[in-house]
Short mmCIF file of C-alpha atoms in Angstrom, two decimals:
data_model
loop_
_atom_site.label_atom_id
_atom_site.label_comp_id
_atom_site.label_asym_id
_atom_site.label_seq_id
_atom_site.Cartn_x
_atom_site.Cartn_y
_atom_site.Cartn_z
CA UNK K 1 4.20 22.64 -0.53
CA UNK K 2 1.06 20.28 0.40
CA UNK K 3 -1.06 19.00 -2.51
CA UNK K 4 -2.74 21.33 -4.33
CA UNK K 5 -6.95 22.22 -4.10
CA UNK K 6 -8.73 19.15 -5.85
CA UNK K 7 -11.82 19.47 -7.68
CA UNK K 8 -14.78 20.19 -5.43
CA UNK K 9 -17.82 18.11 -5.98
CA UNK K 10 -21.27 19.90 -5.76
CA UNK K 11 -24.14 18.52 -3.80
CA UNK K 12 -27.43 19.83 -3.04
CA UNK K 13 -26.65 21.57 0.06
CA UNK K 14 -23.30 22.81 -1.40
CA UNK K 15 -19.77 22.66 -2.44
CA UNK K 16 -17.76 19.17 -0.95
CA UNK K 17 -14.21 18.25 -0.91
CA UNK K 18 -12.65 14.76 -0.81
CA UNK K 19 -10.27 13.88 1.62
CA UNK K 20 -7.66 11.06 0.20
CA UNK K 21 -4.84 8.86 1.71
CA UNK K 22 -3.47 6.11 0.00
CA UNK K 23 -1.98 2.61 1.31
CA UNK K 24 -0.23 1.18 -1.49
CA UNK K 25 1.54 -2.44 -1.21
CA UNK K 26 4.23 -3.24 -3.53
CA UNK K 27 5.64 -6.87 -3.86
CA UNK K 28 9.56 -6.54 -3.70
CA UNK K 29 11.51 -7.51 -6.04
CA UNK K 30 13.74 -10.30 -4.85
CA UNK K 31 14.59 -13.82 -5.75
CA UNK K 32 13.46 -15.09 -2.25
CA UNK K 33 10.35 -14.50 0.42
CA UNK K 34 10.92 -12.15 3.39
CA UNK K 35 11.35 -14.71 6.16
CA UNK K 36 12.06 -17.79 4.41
CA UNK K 37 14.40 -18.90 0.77
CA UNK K 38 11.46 -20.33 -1.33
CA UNK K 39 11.10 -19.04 -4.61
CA UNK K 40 8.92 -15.43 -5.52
CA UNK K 41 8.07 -16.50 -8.95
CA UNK K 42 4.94 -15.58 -10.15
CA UNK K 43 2.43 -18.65 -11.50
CA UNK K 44 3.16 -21.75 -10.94
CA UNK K 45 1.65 -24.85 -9.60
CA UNK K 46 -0.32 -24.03 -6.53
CA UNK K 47 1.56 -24.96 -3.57
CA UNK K 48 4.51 -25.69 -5.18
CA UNK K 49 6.71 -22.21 -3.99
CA UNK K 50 6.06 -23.15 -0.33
CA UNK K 51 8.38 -23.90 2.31
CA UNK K 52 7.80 -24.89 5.76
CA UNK K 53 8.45 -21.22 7.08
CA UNK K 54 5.64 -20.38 4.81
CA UNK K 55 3.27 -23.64 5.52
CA UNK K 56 3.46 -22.43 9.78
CA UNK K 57 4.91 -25.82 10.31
CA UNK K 58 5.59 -26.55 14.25
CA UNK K 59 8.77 -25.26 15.33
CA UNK K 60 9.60 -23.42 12.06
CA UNK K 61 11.51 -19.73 12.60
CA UNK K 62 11.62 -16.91 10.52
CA UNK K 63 14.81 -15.92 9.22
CA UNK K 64 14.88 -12.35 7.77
CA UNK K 65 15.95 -11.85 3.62
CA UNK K 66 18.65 -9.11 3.89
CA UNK K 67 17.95 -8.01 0.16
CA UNK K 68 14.11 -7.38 1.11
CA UNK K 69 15.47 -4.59 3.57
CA UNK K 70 18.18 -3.22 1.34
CA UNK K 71 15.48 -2.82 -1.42
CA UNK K 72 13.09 -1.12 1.34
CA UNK K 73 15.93 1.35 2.29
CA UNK K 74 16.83 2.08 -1.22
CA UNK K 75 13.08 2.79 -1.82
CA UNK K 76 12.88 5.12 1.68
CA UNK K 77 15.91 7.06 0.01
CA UNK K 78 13.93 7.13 -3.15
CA UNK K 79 11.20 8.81 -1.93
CA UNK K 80 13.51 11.57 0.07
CA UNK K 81 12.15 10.11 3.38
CA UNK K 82 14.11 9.24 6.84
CA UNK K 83 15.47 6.10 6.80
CA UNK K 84 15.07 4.53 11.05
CA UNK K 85 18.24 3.44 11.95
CA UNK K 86 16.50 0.54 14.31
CA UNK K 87 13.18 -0.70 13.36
CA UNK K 88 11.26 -3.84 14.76
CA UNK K 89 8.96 -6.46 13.14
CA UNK K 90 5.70 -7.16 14.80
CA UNK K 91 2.91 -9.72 15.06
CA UNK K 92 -0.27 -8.37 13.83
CA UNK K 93 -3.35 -11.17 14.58
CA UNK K 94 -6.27 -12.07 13.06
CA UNK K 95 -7.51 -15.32 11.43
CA UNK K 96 -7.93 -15.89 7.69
CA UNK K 97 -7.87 -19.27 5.96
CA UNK K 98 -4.95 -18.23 3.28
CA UNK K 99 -2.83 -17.62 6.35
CA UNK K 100 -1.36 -20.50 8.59
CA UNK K 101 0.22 -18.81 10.97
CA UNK K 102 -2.63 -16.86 12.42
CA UNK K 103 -0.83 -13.65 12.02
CA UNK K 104 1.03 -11.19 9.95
CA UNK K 105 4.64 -10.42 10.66
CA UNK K 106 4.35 -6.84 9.67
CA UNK K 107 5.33 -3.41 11.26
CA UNK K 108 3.80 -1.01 13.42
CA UNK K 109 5.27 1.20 16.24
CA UNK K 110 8.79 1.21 14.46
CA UNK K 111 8.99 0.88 10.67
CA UNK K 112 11.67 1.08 8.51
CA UNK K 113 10.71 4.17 6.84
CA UNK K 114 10.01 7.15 8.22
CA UNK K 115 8.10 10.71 6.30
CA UNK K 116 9.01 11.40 3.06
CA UNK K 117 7.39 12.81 0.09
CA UNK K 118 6.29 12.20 -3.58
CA UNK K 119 5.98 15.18 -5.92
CA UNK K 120 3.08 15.50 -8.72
CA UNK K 121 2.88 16.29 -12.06
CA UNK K 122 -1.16 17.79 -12.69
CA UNK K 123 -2.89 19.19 -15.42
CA UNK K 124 -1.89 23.16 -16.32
CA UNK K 125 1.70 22.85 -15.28
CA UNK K 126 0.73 22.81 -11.92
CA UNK K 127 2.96 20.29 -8.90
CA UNK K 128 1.47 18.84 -5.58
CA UNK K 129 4.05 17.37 -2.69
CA UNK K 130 1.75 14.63 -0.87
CA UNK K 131 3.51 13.61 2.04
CA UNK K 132 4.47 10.23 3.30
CA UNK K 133 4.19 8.85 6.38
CA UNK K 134 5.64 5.64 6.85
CA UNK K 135 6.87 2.47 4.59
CA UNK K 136 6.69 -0.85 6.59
CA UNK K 137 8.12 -4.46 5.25
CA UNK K 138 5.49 -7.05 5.89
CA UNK K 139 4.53 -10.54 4.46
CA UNK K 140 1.84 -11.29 2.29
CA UNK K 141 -0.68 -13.78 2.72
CA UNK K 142 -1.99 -16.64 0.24
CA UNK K 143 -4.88 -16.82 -2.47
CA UNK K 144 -8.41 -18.11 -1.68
CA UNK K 145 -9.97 -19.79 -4.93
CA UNK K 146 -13.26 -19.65 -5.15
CA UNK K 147 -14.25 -20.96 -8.60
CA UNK K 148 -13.23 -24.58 -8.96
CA UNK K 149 -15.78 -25.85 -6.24
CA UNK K 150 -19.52 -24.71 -6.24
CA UNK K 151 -18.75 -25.63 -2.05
CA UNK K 152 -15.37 -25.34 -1.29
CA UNK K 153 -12.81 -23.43 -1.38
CA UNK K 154 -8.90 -24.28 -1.91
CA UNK K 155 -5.83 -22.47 -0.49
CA UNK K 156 -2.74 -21.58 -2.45
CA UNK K 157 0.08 -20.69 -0.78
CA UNK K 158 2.24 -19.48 -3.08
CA UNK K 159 2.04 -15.77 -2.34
CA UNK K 160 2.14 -16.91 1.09
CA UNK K 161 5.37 -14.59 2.63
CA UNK K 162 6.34 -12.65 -0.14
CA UNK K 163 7.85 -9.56 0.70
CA UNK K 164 5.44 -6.65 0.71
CA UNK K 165 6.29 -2.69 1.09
CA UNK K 166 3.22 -0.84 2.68
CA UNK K 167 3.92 2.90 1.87
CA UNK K 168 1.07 4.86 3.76
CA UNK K 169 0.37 8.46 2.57
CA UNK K 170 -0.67 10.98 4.57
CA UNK K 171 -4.14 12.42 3.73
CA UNK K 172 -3.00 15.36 1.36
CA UNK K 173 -4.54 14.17 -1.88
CA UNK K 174 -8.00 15.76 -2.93
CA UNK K 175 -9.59 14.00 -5.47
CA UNK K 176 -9.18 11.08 -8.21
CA UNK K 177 -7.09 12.64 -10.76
CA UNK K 178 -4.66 13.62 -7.94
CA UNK K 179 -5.12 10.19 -6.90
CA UNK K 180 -3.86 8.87 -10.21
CA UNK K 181 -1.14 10.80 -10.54
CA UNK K 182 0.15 9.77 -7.24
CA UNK K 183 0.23 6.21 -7.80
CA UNK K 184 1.48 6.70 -11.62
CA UNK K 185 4.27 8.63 -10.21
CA UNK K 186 5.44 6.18 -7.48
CA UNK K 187 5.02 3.14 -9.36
CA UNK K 188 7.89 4.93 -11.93
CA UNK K 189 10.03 5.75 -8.96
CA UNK K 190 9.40 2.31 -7.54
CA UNK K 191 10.36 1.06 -11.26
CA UNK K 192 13.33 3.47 -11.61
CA UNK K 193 14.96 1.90 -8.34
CA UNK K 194 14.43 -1.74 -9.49
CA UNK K 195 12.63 -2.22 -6.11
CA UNK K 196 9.20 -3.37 -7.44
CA UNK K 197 8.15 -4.28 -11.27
CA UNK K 198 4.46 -2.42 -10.92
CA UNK K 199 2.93 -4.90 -12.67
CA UNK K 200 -0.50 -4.00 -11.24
CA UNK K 201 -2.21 -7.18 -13.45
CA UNK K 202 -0.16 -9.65 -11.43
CA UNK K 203 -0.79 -7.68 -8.15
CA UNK K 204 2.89 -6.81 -7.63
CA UNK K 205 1.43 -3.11 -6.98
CA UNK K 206 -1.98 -2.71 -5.32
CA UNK K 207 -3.88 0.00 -3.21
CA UNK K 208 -6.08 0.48 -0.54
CA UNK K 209 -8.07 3.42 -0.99
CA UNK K 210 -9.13 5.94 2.29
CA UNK K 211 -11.70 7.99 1.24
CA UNK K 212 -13.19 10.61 2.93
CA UNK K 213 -15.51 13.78 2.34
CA UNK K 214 -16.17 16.89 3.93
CA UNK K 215 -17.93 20.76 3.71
CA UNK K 216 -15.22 23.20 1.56
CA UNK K 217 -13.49 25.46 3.55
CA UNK K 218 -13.59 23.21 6.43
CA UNK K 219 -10.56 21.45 8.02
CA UNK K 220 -12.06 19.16 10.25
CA UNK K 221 -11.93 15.46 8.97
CA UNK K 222 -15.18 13.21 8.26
CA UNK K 223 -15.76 9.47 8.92
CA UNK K 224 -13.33 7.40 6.05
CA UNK K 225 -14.00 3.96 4.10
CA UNK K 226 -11.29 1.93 2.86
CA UNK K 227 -11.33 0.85 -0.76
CA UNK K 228 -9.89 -2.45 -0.82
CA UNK K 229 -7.49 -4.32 -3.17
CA UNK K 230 -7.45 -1.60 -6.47
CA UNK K 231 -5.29 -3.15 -9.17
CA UNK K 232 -6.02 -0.35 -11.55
CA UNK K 233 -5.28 3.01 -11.72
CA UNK K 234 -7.91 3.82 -13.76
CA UNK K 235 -10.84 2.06 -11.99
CA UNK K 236 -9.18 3.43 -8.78
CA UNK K 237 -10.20 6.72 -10.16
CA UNK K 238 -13.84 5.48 -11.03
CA UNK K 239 -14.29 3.74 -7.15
CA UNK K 240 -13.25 7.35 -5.56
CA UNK K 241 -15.41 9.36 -7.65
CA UNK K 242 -18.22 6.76 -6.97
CA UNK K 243 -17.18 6.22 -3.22
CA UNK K 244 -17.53 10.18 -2.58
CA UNK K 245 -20.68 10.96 -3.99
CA UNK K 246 -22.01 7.67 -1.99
CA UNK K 247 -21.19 9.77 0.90
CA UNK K 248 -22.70 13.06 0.17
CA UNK K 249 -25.69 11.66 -1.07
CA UNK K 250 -25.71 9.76 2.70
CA UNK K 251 -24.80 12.98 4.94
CA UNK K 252 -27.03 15.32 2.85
CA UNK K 253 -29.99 12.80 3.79
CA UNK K 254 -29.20 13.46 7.31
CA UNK K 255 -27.55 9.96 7.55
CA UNK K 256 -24.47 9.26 8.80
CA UNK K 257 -20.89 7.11 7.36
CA UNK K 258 -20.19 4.09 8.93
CA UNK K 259 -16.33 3.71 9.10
CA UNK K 260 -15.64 0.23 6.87
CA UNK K 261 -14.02 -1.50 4.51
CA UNK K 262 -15.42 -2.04 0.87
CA UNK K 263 -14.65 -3.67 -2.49
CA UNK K 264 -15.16 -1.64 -5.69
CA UNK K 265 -17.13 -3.81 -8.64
CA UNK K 266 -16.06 -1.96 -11.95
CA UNK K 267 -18.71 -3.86 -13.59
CA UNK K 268 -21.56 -1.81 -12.03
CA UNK K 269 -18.93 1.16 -11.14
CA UNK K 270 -20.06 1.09 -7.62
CA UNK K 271 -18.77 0.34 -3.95
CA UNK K 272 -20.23 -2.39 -1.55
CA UNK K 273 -19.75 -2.66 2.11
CA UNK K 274 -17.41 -5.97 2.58
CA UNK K 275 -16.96 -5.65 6.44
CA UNK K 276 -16.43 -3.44 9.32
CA UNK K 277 -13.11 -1.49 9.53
CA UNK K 278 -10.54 -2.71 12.24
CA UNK K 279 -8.62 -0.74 13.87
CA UNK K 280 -4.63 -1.37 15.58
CA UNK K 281 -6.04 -2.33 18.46
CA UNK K 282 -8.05 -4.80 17.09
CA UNK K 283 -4.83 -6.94 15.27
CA UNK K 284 -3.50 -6.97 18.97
CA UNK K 285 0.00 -5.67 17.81
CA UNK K 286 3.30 -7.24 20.04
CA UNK K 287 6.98 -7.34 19.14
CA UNK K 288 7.47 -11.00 17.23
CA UNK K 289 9.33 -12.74 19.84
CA UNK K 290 11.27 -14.62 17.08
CA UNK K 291 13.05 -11.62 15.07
CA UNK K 292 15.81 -9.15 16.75
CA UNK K 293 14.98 -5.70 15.74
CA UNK K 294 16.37 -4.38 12.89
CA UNK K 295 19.64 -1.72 12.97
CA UNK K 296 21.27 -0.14 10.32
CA UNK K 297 24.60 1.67 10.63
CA UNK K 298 24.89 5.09 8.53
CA UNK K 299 27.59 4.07 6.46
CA UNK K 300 25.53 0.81 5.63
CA UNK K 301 22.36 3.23 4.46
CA UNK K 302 25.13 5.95 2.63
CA UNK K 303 26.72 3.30 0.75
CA UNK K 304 22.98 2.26 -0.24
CA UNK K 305 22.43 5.87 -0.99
CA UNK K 306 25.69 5.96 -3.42
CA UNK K 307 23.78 3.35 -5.62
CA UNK K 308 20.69 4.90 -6.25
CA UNK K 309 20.16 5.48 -9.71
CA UNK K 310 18.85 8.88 -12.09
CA UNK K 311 15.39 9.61 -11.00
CA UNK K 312 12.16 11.00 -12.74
CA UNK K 313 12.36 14.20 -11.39
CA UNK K 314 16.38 14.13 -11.31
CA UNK K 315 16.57 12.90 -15.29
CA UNK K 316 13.25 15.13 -16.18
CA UNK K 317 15.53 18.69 -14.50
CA UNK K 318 18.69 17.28 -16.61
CA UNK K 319 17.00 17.20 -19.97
CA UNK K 320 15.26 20.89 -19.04
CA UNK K 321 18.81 21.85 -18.15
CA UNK K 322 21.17 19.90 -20.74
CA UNK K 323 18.98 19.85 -23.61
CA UNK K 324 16.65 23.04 -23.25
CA UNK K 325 13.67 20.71 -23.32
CA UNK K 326 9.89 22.55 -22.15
#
């Protein structure tokens, strides 16, 4: 079952739907980063949880944190999806200051999660399955601080290769309160399996946003804008609401959407254009020459699998069925 019909916004030239997909990136819980042993604590001295893996020092190598990948498989089996048996760690480029190296060490092509899904819980009794396409392991990058300069701008590095899980939905959910729900229910799942706290405050759990819009009844897709960096489910629910009627307003003008990326101000409740939207082709993707490719054997990922703990939805059907509970 795909998720169900959202609530259809009305314009002046008719009834629109919004076309969601979610990229949400939660911090893993381990003791260690994913490529090198300093510490994952949050605060903190700035600079002080940095090692020279993290620092890009000259002839430094990544070594990979075993526990980071068990906790990304037990997730994958969490979330009923296919768990890839080999998958390979790439270099995704582009320059930003709070990153030494130059580049990401992320997935692409071959991540270590393949489709799986994530049941809903809406208003009236009524479920939605939204689909999942892929969870990737990938580093984090550092914290630009803007406020203790009026003309500079200092680095902190502490964040700097923390594991990160990227779990990419597919675009099945139809408008905010869908939206909500989808992120409320992972982060309990995520929370349930021990592989992420959810603390959205402290960024351990964040989202990009893909927002879309498009004529009802129609199937075709329209032009999307990411919704960067949404550490709140609540004002994640305000920036779509906002982000979609943006749209509308521009197509039903006779303009046209300009595929970017854009930062929600809760303040004003609005969106602003931050930049243009890459796309893969502009990271220039390549296998990192200094990891072997993951593989797993099946036993490895069944005795995983043995481990898992009760689930919502597993605990919520045992209650119904032990206790008689509506």
């Amino acid at each position: 079952m795909s998720a169900a019909s959202g609530k259809l916004i009305k314009g002046a030239t008719g009834d629109w739907e919004t076309v969601i997909g979610l990229e949400v990136h939660a911090q893993v819980t381990s003791n260690s980063k994913l490529f090198s042993g300093a510490s994952t604590e949050f605060g903190g001295e700035p600079n002080s949880h940095v090692s020279l893996v993290d620092a890009a020092m000259p002839g430094m190598l990544p070594v990979i944190n075993e526990e980071c990948v068990r906790q990304a498989v037990r997730t994958g089996l969490g979330l009923n999806a296919k768990i890839n048996l080999r998958s390979v760690f790439d270099r995704k480029n582009y320059f930003y200051p709070d990153s030494p190296q130059g580049y990401q060490i992320s997935q692409y092509l071959s991540p270590v999660v393949g489709e799986g899904e994530v049941v809903l819980e809406l208003d009236g009794g009524k479920t939605a399955t939204v689909g999942i396409e892929r969870l990737h392991l990938e580093q984090d990058a550092g914290k630009l601080l803007h406020d203790r300069s009026p003309n500079l701008s200092y680095v902190d590095l502490n964040r700097c290769g923390v594991a990160l899980m990227e779990i990419v939905s597919k675009p099945e959910i139809r408008d905010a309160e869908q939206a909500k729900a989808y992120v409320t229910k992972l982060r309990s799942i995520l929370r349930y399996l021990g592989t992420c706290d959810g603390d959205m405050e402290k960024g351990s759990l964040r989202a990009d946003v893909n927002v879309s819009v498009r004529r009802a009844g129609t199937t075709e897709l329209g032009t999307r804008c990411e919704i960067k960096n949404m550490n709140s489910i609540s004002f994640m629910g305000d920036a779509i609401e906002y982000e979609a009627r943006r749209q509308i307003e521009i197509i039903e003008d006779g303009g046209s959407i300009d595929q970017e990326t854009r930062l929600y101000d809760p303040g004003k409740g609005e969106t602003r254009s931050m930049r243009s939207k890459e796309e893969a082709h502009d990271y220039r993707y390549f296998p990192d020459p200094d990891l072997l490719p993951l593989e797993f054997s099946e036993a490895w990922v069944a005795g995983i699998k043995a481990g898992l703990p009760e689930l919502p939805d597993q605990k919520k059907a045992r209650f119904i069925a032990d206790f008689g509970l509506s």
